mmCIF file of C-alpha atoms in Angstrom:
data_model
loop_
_atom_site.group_PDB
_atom_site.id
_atom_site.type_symbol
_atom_site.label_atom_id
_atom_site.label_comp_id
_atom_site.label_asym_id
_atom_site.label_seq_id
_atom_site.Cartn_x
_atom_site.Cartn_y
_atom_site.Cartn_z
ATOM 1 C CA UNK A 65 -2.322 -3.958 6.702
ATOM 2 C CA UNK A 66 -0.702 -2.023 4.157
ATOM 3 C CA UNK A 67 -0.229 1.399 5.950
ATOM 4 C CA UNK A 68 1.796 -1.211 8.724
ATOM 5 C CA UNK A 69 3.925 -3.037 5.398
ATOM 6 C CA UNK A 70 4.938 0.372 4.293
ATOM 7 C CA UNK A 71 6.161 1.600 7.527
ATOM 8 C CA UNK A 72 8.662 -1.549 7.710
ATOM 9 C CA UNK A 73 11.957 -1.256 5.392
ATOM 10 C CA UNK A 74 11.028 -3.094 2.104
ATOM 11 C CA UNK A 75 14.585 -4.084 1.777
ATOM 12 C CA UNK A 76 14.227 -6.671 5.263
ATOM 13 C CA UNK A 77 10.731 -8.147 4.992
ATOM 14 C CA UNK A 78 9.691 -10.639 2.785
ATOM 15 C CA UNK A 79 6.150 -10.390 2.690
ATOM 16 C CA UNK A 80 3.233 -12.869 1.757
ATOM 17 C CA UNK A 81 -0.605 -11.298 1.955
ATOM 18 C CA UNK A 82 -3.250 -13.244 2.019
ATOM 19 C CA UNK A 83 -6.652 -11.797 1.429
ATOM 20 C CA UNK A 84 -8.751 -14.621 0.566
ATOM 21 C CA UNK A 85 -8.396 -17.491 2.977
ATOM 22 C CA UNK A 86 -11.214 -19.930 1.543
ATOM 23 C CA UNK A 87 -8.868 -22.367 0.221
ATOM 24 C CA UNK A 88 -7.759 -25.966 0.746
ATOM 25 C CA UNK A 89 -4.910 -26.822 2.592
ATOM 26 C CA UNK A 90 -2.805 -27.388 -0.623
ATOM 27 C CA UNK A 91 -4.075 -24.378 -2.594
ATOM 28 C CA UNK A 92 -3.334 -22.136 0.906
ATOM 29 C CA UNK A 93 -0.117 -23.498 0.627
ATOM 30 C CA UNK A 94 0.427 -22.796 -2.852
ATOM 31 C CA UNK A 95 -1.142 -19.316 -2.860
ATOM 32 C CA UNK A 96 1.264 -18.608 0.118
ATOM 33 C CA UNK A 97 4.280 -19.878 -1.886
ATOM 34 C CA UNK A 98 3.200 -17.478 -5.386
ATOM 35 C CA UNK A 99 2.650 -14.265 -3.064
ATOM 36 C CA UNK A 100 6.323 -15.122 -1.801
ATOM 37 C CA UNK A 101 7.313 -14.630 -5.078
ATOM 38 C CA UNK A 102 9.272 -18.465 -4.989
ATOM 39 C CA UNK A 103 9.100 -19.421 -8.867
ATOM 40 C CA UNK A 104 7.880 -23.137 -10.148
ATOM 41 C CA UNK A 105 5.883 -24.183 -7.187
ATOM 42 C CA UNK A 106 6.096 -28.042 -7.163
ATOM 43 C CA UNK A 107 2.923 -30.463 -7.395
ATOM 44 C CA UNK A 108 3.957 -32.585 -4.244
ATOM 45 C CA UNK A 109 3.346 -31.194 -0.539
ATOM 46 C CA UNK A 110 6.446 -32.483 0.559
ATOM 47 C CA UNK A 111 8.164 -30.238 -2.025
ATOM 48 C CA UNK A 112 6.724 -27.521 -1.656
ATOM 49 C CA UNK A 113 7.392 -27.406 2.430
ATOM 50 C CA UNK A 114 10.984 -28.255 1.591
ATOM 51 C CA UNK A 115 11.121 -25.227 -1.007
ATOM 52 C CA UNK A 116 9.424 -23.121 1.545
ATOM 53 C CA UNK A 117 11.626 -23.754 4.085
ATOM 54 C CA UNK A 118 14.870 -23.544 2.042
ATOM 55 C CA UNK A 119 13.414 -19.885 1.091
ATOM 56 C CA UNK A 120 12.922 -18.873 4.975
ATOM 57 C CA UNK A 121 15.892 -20.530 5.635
ATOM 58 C CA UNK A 122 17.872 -18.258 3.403
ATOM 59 C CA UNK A 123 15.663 -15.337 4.122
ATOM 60 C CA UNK A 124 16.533 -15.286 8.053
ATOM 61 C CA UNK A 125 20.411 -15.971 6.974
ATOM 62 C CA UNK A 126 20.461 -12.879 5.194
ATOM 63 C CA UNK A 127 18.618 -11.088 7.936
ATOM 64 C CA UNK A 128 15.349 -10.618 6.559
ATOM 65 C CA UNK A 129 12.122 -11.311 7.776
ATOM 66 C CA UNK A 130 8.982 -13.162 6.395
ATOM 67 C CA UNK A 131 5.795 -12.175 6.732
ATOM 68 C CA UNK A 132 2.665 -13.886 6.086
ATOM 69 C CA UNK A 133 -0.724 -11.522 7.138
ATOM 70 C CA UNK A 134 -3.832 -14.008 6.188
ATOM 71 C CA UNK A 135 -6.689 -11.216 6.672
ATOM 72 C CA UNK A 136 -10.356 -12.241 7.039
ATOM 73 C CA UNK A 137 -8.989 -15.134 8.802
ATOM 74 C CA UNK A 138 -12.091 -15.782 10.765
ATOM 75 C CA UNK A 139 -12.937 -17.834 7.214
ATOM 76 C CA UNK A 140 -10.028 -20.300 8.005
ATOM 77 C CA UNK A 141 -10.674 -24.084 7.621
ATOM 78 C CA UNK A 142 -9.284 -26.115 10.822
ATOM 79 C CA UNK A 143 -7.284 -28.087 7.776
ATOM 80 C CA UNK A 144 -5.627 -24.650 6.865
ATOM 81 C CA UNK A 145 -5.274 -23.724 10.710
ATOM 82 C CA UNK A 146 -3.425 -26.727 10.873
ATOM 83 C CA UNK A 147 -1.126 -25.531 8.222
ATOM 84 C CA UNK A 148 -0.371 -22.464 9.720
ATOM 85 C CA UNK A 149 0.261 -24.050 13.024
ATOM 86 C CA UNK A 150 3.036 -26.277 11.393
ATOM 87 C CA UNK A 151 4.945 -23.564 9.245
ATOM 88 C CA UNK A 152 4.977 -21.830 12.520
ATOM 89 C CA UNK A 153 7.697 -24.765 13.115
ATOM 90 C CA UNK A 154 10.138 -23.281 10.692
ATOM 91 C CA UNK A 155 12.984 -21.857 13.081
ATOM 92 C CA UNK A 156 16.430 -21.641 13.979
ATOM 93 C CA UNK A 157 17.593 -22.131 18.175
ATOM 94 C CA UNK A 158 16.480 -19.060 18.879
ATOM 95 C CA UNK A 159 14.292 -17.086 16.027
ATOM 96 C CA UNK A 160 11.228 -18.055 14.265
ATOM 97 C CA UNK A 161 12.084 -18.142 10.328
ATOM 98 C CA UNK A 162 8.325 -16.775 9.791
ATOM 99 C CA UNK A 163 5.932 -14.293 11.463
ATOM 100 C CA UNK A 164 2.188 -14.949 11.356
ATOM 101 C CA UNK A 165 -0.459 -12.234 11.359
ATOM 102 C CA UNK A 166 -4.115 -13.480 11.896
ATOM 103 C CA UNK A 167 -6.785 -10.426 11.141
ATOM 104 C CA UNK A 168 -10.391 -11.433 11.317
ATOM 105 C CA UNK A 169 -13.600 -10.717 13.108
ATOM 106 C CA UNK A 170 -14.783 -11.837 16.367
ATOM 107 C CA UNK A 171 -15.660 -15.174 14.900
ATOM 108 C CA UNK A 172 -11.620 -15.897 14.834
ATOM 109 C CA UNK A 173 -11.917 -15.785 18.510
ATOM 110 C CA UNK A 174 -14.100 -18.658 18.438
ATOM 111 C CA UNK A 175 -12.560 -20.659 16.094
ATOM 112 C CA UNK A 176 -9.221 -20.922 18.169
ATOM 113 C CA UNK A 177 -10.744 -21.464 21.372
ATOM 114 C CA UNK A 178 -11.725 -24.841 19.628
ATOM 115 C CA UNK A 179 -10.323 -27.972 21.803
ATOM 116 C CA UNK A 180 -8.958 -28.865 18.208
ATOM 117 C CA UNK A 181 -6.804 -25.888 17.706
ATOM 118 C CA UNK A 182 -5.386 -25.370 21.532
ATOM 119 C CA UNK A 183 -2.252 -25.806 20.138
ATOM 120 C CA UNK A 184 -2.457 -23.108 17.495
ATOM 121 C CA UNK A 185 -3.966 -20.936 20.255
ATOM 122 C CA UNK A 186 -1.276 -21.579 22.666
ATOM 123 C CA UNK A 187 1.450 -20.357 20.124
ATOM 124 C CA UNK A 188 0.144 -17.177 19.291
ATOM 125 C CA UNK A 189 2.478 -14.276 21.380
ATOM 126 C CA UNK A 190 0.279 -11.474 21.000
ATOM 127 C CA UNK A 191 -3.879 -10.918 20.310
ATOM 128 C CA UNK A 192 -4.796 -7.652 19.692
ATOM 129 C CA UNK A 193 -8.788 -6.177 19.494
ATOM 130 C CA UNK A 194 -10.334 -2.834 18.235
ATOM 131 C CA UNK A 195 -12.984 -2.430 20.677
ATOM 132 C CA UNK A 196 -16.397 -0.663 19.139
ATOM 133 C CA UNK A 197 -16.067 3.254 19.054
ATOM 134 C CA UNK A 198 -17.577 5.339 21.916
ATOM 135 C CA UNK A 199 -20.331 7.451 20.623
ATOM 136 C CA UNK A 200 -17.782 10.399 20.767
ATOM 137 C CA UNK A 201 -15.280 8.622 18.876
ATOM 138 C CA UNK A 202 -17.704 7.784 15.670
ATOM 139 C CA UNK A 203 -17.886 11.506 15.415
ATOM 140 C CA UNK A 204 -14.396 11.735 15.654
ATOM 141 C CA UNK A 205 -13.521 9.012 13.033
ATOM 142 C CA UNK A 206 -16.419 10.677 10.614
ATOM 143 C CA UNK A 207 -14.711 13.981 10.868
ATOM 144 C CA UNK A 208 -11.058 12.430 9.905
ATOM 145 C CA UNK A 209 -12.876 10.488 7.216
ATOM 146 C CA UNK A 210 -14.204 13.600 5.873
ATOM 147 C CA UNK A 211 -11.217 14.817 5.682
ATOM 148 C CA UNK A 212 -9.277 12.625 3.923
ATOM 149 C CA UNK A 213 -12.044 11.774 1.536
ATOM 150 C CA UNK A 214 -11.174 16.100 0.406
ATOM 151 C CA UNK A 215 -13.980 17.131 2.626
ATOM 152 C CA UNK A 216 -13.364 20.501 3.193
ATOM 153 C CA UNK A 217 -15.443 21.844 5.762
ATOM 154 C CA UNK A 218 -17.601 19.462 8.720
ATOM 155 C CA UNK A 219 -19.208 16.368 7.506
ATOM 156 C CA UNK A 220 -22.635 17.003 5.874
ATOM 157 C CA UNK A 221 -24.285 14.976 9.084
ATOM 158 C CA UNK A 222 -26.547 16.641 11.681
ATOM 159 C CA UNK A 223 -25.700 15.957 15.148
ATOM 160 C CA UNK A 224 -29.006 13.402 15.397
ATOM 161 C CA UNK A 225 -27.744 12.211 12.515
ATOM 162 C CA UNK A 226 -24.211 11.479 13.735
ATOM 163 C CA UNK A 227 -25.572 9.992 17.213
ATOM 164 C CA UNK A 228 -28.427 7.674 15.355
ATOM 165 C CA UNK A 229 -24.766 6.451 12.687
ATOM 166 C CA UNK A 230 -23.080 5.686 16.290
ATOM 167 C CA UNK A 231 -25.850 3.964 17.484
ATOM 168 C CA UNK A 232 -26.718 1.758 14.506
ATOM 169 C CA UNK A 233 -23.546 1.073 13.912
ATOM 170 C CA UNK A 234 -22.860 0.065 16.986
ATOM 171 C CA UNK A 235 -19.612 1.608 17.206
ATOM 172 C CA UNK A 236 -17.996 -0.472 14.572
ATOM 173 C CA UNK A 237 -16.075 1.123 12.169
ATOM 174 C CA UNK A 238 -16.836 -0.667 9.221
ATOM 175 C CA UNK A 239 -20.150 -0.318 9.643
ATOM 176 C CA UNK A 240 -19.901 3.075 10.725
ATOM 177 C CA UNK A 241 -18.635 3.601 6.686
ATOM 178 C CA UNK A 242 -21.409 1.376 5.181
ATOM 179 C CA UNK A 243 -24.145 3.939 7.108
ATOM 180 C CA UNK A 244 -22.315 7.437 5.699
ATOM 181 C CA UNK A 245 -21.527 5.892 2.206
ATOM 182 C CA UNK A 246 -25.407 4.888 1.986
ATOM 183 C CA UNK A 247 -26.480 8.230 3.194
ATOM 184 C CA UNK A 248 -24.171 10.082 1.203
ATOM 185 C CA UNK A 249 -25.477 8.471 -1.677
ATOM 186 C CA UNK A 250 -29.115 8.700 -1.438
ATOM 187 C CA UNK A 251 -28.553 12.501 -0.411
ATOM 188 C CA UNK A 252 -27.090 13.148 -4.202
ATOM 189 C CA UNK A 253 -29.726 11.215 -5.951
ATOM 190 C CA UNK A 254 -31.996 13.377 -3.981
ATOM 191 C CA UNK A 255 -29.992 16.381 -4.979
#
């Protein structure tokens, strides 16, 4: 998320992060409105929307865009789906006022192909998936990881070692770092 925000000019994108969905409807919409940076959020629904949209409003008139990333989305409530669905409404003839970005697991595939949330589903432009690594590719990833942990020569891993991470892990990533940082660790406590 962030190496993508810092590659976009900080002086045309309005940006809103969200990295802990679990909330109500109201306190999504709240926390949205605070990481927008829009002072004195109002008690009432209806005035917050209003201030919302009077802040997209202006943001698109001066040319800017706003961005609201809701990571770990897979956690969403239908209720706050709903939400997101509806500020998706904020446009002008021909632009959408805000951009949505939806990261989660595979779960977040299931939740939107609920009958409930077709229309949610139906809006979203573009779905995007990191498939598992090959076996090939875990070695790959470890080596860059390495690397830009200050690893100076090859990753302290056998090559059984580095097939038996890719095949526990399954090929996924994050796992993939769970398996090295737990075997890095044990190795120095056994010196």
């Amino acid at each position: 998320i962030n190496s993508v925000l810092n590659r976009l000019p900080a002086e045309r994108v309005e940006t809103s992060i969200i990295l802990n969905p679990t909330l109500t409807a109201s306190e999504f919409l709240e926390i949205v409105m605070l990481d927008f940076d829009i002072p004195d959020v109002p008690a009432s629904k209806a005035q917050r929307l209003w201030k919302l949209q009077e802040f997209l409003a202006q943001a698109h008139h001066q040319d800017r865009y706003a961005v609201l990333v809701i990571d770990e989305a897979h956690k969403l409530s239908v209720e706050v789906l709903e939400e997101i669905r509806l500020l998706g409404n904020y446009e002008s003839a021909s632009e959408k006022f805000l951009q949505i970005l939806l990261l989660g697991q595979p779960e977040l595939d299931d939740l939107l192909n609920r009958r409930d949330l077709r229309q949610l589903k139906q809006r979203i432009a573009l779905r995007l998936y990191i498939d598992p690594l090959t076996p090939s590719e875990v070695q790959q990833y470890i080596m860059v990881r390495w690397a830009k942990a200050g690893g100076q020569e090859t990753p302290p891993f056998s090559s059984d070692a580095l097939a038996m991470i890719g095949q526990c892990s399954q090929g996924i990533p994050r796992l993939v770092n769970s398996i090295c940082d737990s075997a890095l660790l044990m190795a120095y406590g056994d010196e």
